[in-house]
mmCIF file of C-alpha atoms in Angstrom:
data_model
loop_
_atom_site.group_PDB
_atom_site.id
_atom_site.type_symbol
_atom_site.label_atom_id
_atom_site.label_comp_id
_atom_site.label_asym_id
_atom_site.label_seq_id
_atom_site.Cartn_x
_atom_site.Cartn_y
_atom_site.Cartn_z
ATOM 1 C CA MET A 1 -0.531 -70.312 -13.616
ATOM 2 C CA LYS A 2 2.292 -68.260 -15.135
ATOM 3 C CA LYS A 3 0.314 -65.718 -16.470
ATOM 4 C CA ALA A 4 -1.565 -65.371 -12.851
ATOM 5 C CA MET A 5 1.987 -65.005 -11.347
ATOM 6 C CA TYR A 6 3.153 -62.287 -13.827
ATOM 7 C CA LEU A 7 -0.047 -60.492 -13.108
ATOM 8 C CA PHE A 8 0.537 -60.957 -9.424
ATOM 9 C CA LEU A 9 3.911 -59.487 -9.715
ATOM 10 C CA LEU A 10 2.874 -56.673 -11.899
ATOM 11 C CA PHE A 11 -0.202 -55.696 -10.049
ATOM 12 C CA PRO A 12 1.912 -53.300 -7.607
ATOM 13 C CA PHE A 13 3.552 -51.840 -10.597
ATOM 14 C CA LEU A 14 0.011 -51.210 -11.872
ATOM 15 C CA ILE A 15 -1.126 -49.525 -8.889
ATOM 16 C CA PHE A 16 1.805 -47.300 -8.398
ATOM 17 C CA SER A 17 1.627 -46.052 -11.865
ATOM 18 C CA GLN A 18 -1.937 -45.189 -11.430
ATOM 19 C CA SER A 19 -1.267 -43.369 -8.104
ATOM 20 C CA ASN A 20 1.432 -41.698 -9.835
ATOM 21 C CA SER A 21 -0.696 -40.263 -12.613
ATOM 22 C CA THR A 22 -3.202 -39.242 -9.972
ATOM 23 C CA THR A 23 -0.631 -37.248 -8.166
ATOM 24 C CA THR A 24 0.399 -35.762 -11.152
ATOM 25 C CA SER A 25 -2.958 -34.653 -12.005
ATOM 26 C CA ASN A 26 -3.249 -33.477 -8.415
ATOM 27 C CA GLN A 27 0.049 -31.498 -8.778
ATOM 28 C CA GLU A 28 -1.398 -30.057 -12.483
ATOM 29 C CA SER A 29 -4.429 -29.040 -10.686
ATOM 30 C CA VAL A 30 -2.843 -27.097 -7.787
ATOM 31 C CA SER A 31 -0.793 -25.381 -10.716
ATOM 32 C CA ALA A 32 -3.594 -24.543 -12.375
ATOM 33 C CA LYS A 33 -5.167 -22.872 -9.421
ATOM 34 C CA GLN A 34 -1.783 -20.906 -8.347
ATOM 35 C CA LEU A 35 -1.850 -19.805 -12.092
ATOM 36 C CA ASN A 36 -5.200 -18.832 -11.923
ATOM 37 C CA THR A 37 -4.749 -17.191 -8.446
ATOM 38 C CA ASN A 38 -1.628 -15.231 -9.864
ATOM 39 C CA ALA A 39 -3.961 -14.176 -12.777
ATOM 40 C CA ALA A 40 -6.176 -12.772 -10.626
ATOM 41 C CA VAL A 41 -3.855 -10.746 -8.596
ATOM 42 C CA LYS A 42 -2.327 -9.301 -12.044
ATOM 43 C CA MET A 43 -5.917 -8.406 -12.760
ATOM 44 C CA ASN A 44 -6.075 -6.240 -10.001
ATOM 45 C CA SER A 45 -2.413 -4.714 -10.420
ATOM 46 C CA ILE A 46 -2.135 -1.413 -11.603
ATOM 47 C CA GLN A 47 -0.112 -1.776 -14.723
ATOM 48 C CA SER A 48 -2.729 -4.274 -15.879
ATOM 49 C CA GLN A 49 -5.650 -2.189 -15.504
ATOM 50 C CA PHE A 50 -4.400 1.270 -16.767
ATOM 51 C CA SER A 51 -2.685 2.870 -19.645
ATOM 52 C CA ASN A 52 0.735 4.482 -18.828
ATOM 53 C CA ALA A 53 -0.485 7.917 -19.410
ATOM 54 C CA SER A 54 -3.364 7.014 -16.724
ATOM 55 C CA ILE A 55 -0.646 5.749 -14.339
ATOM 56 C CA VAL A 56 1.146 8.990 -14.625
ATOM 57 C CA GLU A 57 -2.174 10.741 -13.767
ATOM 58 C CA TYR A 58 -2.533 8.867 -10.565
ATOM 59 C CA GLN A 59 1.094 9.047 -9.619
ATOM 60 C CA ASN A 60 0.413 12.850 -9.988
ATOM 61 C CA GLN A 61 -2.544 12.652 -7.726
ATOM 62 C CA ALA A 62 -0.695 10.566 -5.150
ATOM 63 C CA ILE A 63 1.832 13.276 -5.062
ATOM 64 C CA ASN A 64 -1.132 15.919 -4.473
ATOM 65 C CA THR A 65 -2.388 13.550 -1.800
ATOM 66 C CA ILE A 66 1.113 13.674 0.101
ATOM 67 C CA LYS A 67 1.272 17.474 -0.311
ATOM 68 C CA ASP A 68 -2.318 17.947 1.130
ATOM 69 C CA PHE A 69 -1.127 15.926 4.186
ATOM 70 C CA TYR A 70 1.807 18.328 4.779
ATOM 71 C CA ASN A 71 -0.947 21.193 4.154
ATOM 72 C CA TYR A 72 -3.328 19.887 6.947
ATOM 73 C CA ILE A 73 -0.119 19.711 9.202
ATOM 74 C CA ASN A 74 0.373 23.270 8.717
ATOM 75 C CA LEU A 75 -2.926 24.221 9.417
ATOM 76 C CA TYR A 76 -2.392 23.141 13.185
ATOM 77 C CA HIS A 77 -0.746 26.497 13.956
ATOM 78 C CA SER A 78 -2.862 28.709 11.465
ATOM 79 C CA SER A 79 -4.004 31.823 13.748
ATOM 80 C CA GLU A 80 -7.847 31.263 12.767
ATOM 81 C CA ILE A 81 -7.886 27.390 13.732
ATOM 82 C CA THR A 82 -10.443 26.658 16.642
ATOM 83 C CA ASN A 83 -10.350 23.142 18.469
ATOM 84 C CA GLU A 84 -13.335 22.141 16.441
ATOM 85 C CA LEU A 85 -11.315 22.815 13.111
ATOM 86 C CA LYS A 86 -8.363 20.749 14.881
ATOM 87 C CA VAL A 87 -10.519 17.760 15.060
ATOM 88 C CA GLU A 88 -11.770 18.114 11.587
ATOM 89 C CA VAL A 89 -8.171 18.561 10.356
ATOM 90 C CA ASP A 90 -7.383 15.172 12.314
ATOM 91 C CA LYS A 91 -10.370 13.386 10.725
ATOM 92 C CA SER A 92 -9.287 14.659 7.340
ATOM 93 C CA ILE A 93 -5.471 13.346 7.618
ATOM 94 C CA GLN A 94 -6.666 9.975 8.991
ATOM 95 C CA ASN A 95 -8.772 9.944 5.845
ATOM 96 C CA LEU A 96 -5.585 10.368 3.827
ATOM 97 C CA PHE A 97 -3.769 7.220 5.268
ATOM 98 C CA LEU A 98 -4.523 3.366 4.881
ATOM 99 C CA THR A 99 -4.719 2.882 8.660
ATOM 100 C CA ASN A 100 -4.210 4.797 11.617
ATOM 101 C CA SER A 101 -1.332 2.223 12.880
ATOM 102 C CA ILE A 102 0.996 3.388 9.927
ATOM 103 C CA GLN A 103 4.491 4.106 11.280
ATOM 104 C CA LEU A 104 5.993 7.398 10.091
ATOM 105 C CA LYS A 105 9.634 8.741 10.308
ATOM 106 C CA ASN A 106 9.954 10.593 13.522
ATOM 107 C CA VAL A 107 11.182 14.214 12.166
ATOM 108 C CA PHE A 108 11.145 15.555 15.651
ATOM 109 C CA ASP A 109 14.442 14.143 17.506
ATOM 110 C CA SER A 110 17.649 12.782 16.438
ATOM 111 C CA THR A 111 16.935 9.212 16.786
ATOM 112 C CA GLU A 112 14.459 9.116 13.932
ATOM 113 C CA LYS A 113 12.694 5.998 15.304
ATOM 114 C CA PRO A 114 9.467 5.449 13.719
ATOM 115 C CA ILE A 115 6.345 6.558 15.249
ATOM 116 C CA SER A 116 2.396 6.240 15.015
ATOM 117 C CA LEU A 117 0.319 8.541 12.921
ATOM 118 C CA ASN A 118 -1.579 9.365 16.257
ATOM 119 C CA ASP A 119 1.770 10.185 17.763
ATOM 120 C CA PHE A 120 3.057 12.185 14.705
ATOM 121 C CA LEU A 121 -0.088 14.451 14.794
ATOM 122 C CA SER A 122 0.124 14.983 18.363
ATOM 123 C CA LYS A 123 3.688 16.186 18.270
ATOM 124 C CA CYS A 124 2.551 18.473 15.390
ATOM 125 C CA LYS A 125 -0.294 19.976 17.593
ATOM 126 C CA LYS A 126 1.613 20.319 20.761
ATOM 127 C CA GLN A 127 4.737 22.184 18.884
ATOM 128 C CA SER A 128 4.893 24.964 16.577
ATOM 129 C CA VAL A 129 6.003 22.801 13.461
ATOM 130 C CA VAL A 130 5.674 24.059 9.967
ATOM 131 C CA VAL A 131 6.515 21.214 7.213
ATOM 132 C CA SER A 132 7.539 22.079 3.609
ATOM 133 C CA VAL A 133 7.692 19.221 0.878
ATOM 134 C CA SER A 134 9.970 19.444 -2.240
ATOM 135 C CA ASN A 135 12.054 17.538 -4.806
ATOM 136 C CA PHE A 136 9.870 14.685 -5.621
ATOM 137 C CA ASN A 137 12.027 12.144 -7.615
ATOM 138 C CA GLN A 138 11.002 11.832 -11.082
ATOM 139 C CA SER A 139 11.701 8.149 -11.152
ATOM 140 C CA LYS A 140 8.372 6.839 -9.167
ATOM 141 C CA THR A 141 8.188 3.002 -8.729
ATOM 142 C CA THR A 142 5.203 1.414 -9.461
ATOM 143 C CA SER A 143 4.217 -1.987 -7.815
ATOM 144 C CA ASP A 144 1.316 -4.317 -8.109
ATOM 145 C CA SER A 145 -0.707 -2.136 -5.577
ATOM 146 C CA PHE A 146 1.193 0.937 -4.638
ATOM 147 C CA PHE A 147 3.362 3.729 -5.797
ATOM 148 C CA THR A 148 6.663 4.624 -4.236
ATOM 149 C CA PHE A 149 7.935 8.075 -3.853
ATOM 150 C CA GLN A 150 11.126 9.849 -2.782
ATOM 151 C CA TYR A 151 10.982 13.381 -1.691
ATOM 152 C CA THR A 152 12.331 15.969 0.707
ATOM 153 C CA ILE A 153 10.700 17.465 3.597
ATOM 154 C CA GLN A 154 11.704 20.475 5.579
ATOM 155 C CA VAL A 155 10.701 20.786 9.256
ATOM 156 C CA THR A 156 10.670 24.061 10.954
ATOM 157 C CA LEU A 157 10.428 23.396 14.787
ATOM 158 C CA ASN A 158 11.143 26.278 17.339
ATOM 159 C CA SER A 159 12.967 28.370 14.592
ATOM 160 C CA ASN A 160 15.414 25.034 13.782
ATOM 161 C CA THR A 161 14.799 23.790 10.298
ATOM 162 C CA THR A 162 15.714 20.298 9.432
ATOM 163 C CA SER A 163 15.820 18.498 6.133
ATOM 164 C CA HIS A 164 14.903 14.972 5.773
ATOM 165 C CA SER A 165 14.878 12.648 2.963
ATOM 166 C CA VAL A 166 11.642 10.377 2.764
ATOM 167 C CA ILE A 167 10.532 7.542 0.966
ATOM 168 C CA GLN A 168 6.902 6.914 1.145
ATOM 169 C CA LYS A 169 3.963 4.478 -0.321
ATOM 170 C CA VAL A 170 0.917 5.530 -1.656
ATOM 171 C CA TYR A 171 -1.543 2.642 -1.908
ATOM 172 C CA PHE A 172 -3.689 2.323 -4.884
ATOM 173 C CA PHE A 173 -6.326 -0.228 -4.977
ATOM 174 C CA PRO A 174 -9.741 -1.040 -6.067
ATOM 175 C CA SER A 175 -12.936 -1.046 -3.635
ATOM 176 C CA GLU A 176 -16.459 -1.395 -3.893
ATOM 177 C CA LYS A 177 -18.410 1.762 -3.607
ATOM 178 C CA GLN A 178 -22.371 2.139 -3.614
ATOM 179 C CA PHE A 179 -24.019 4.983 -5.516
ATOM 180 C CA GLY A 180 -27.782 4.559 -4.597
ATOM 181 C CA ALA A 181 -28.611 1.216 -5.818
ATOM 182 C CA THR A 182 -25.699 0.706 -8.261
ATOM 183 C CA LYS A 183 -22.524 -0.922 -6.805
ATOM 184 C CA LYS A 184 -19.135 -0.042 -8.640
ATOM 185 C CA ASN A 185 -15.250 -0.431 -8.321
ATOM 186 C CA VAL A 186 -13.613 2.556 -7.438
ATOM 187 C CA TRP A 187 -9.737 2.979 -7.342
ATOM 188 C CA GLN A 188 -8.513 4.785 -4.091
ATOM 189 C CA LEU A 189 -5.309 6.452 -3.188
ATOM 190 C CA LYS A 190 -4.151 6.182 0.539
ATOM 191 C CA LEU A 191 -1.104 7.294 1.929
ATOM 192 C CA GLY A 192 1.129 4.546 3.736
ATOM 193 C CA GLU A 193 4.387 4.447 5.560
ATOM 194 C CA PHE A 194 7.522 6.564 5.522
#
């Protein structure tokens, strides 16, 4: 009878210790899933996928993409541009950016409140704007999915030239492309906010 009573008193402790080990097991399972997710993120990060020399080359391509954006802006006021070419320039610029909803620094007024890409392009088309870019900072920042660059733009608007320091993200990410029947992951560069 004493043994039965001891078992009866110990039974709640046995259940508690069993549920505690189940909880610990569940916590370990959740931690393992988080580690797997973090590992998947790291597998897609720039630094885990490429050598330092390759990263430098992609950063140079990103700088050239930024320069292309400003070269397209300057085309709006070329003497040879037609309305059809302006539409093509718009499409080319929008293809450079991650999305059309990106916010850009408003270099057209003194408040410098960010404006959308479409507003930025409209202002460039309406006004006689010439933009030059220079002084790319040599210490470029690399994150898991983007590069950050600091540079200077000079904006000439109605014979007034202003200088602006810009910090811009350039996103670098894999996307699946189809080449005939073959699908392949290709890394893309897309301009981000500044």
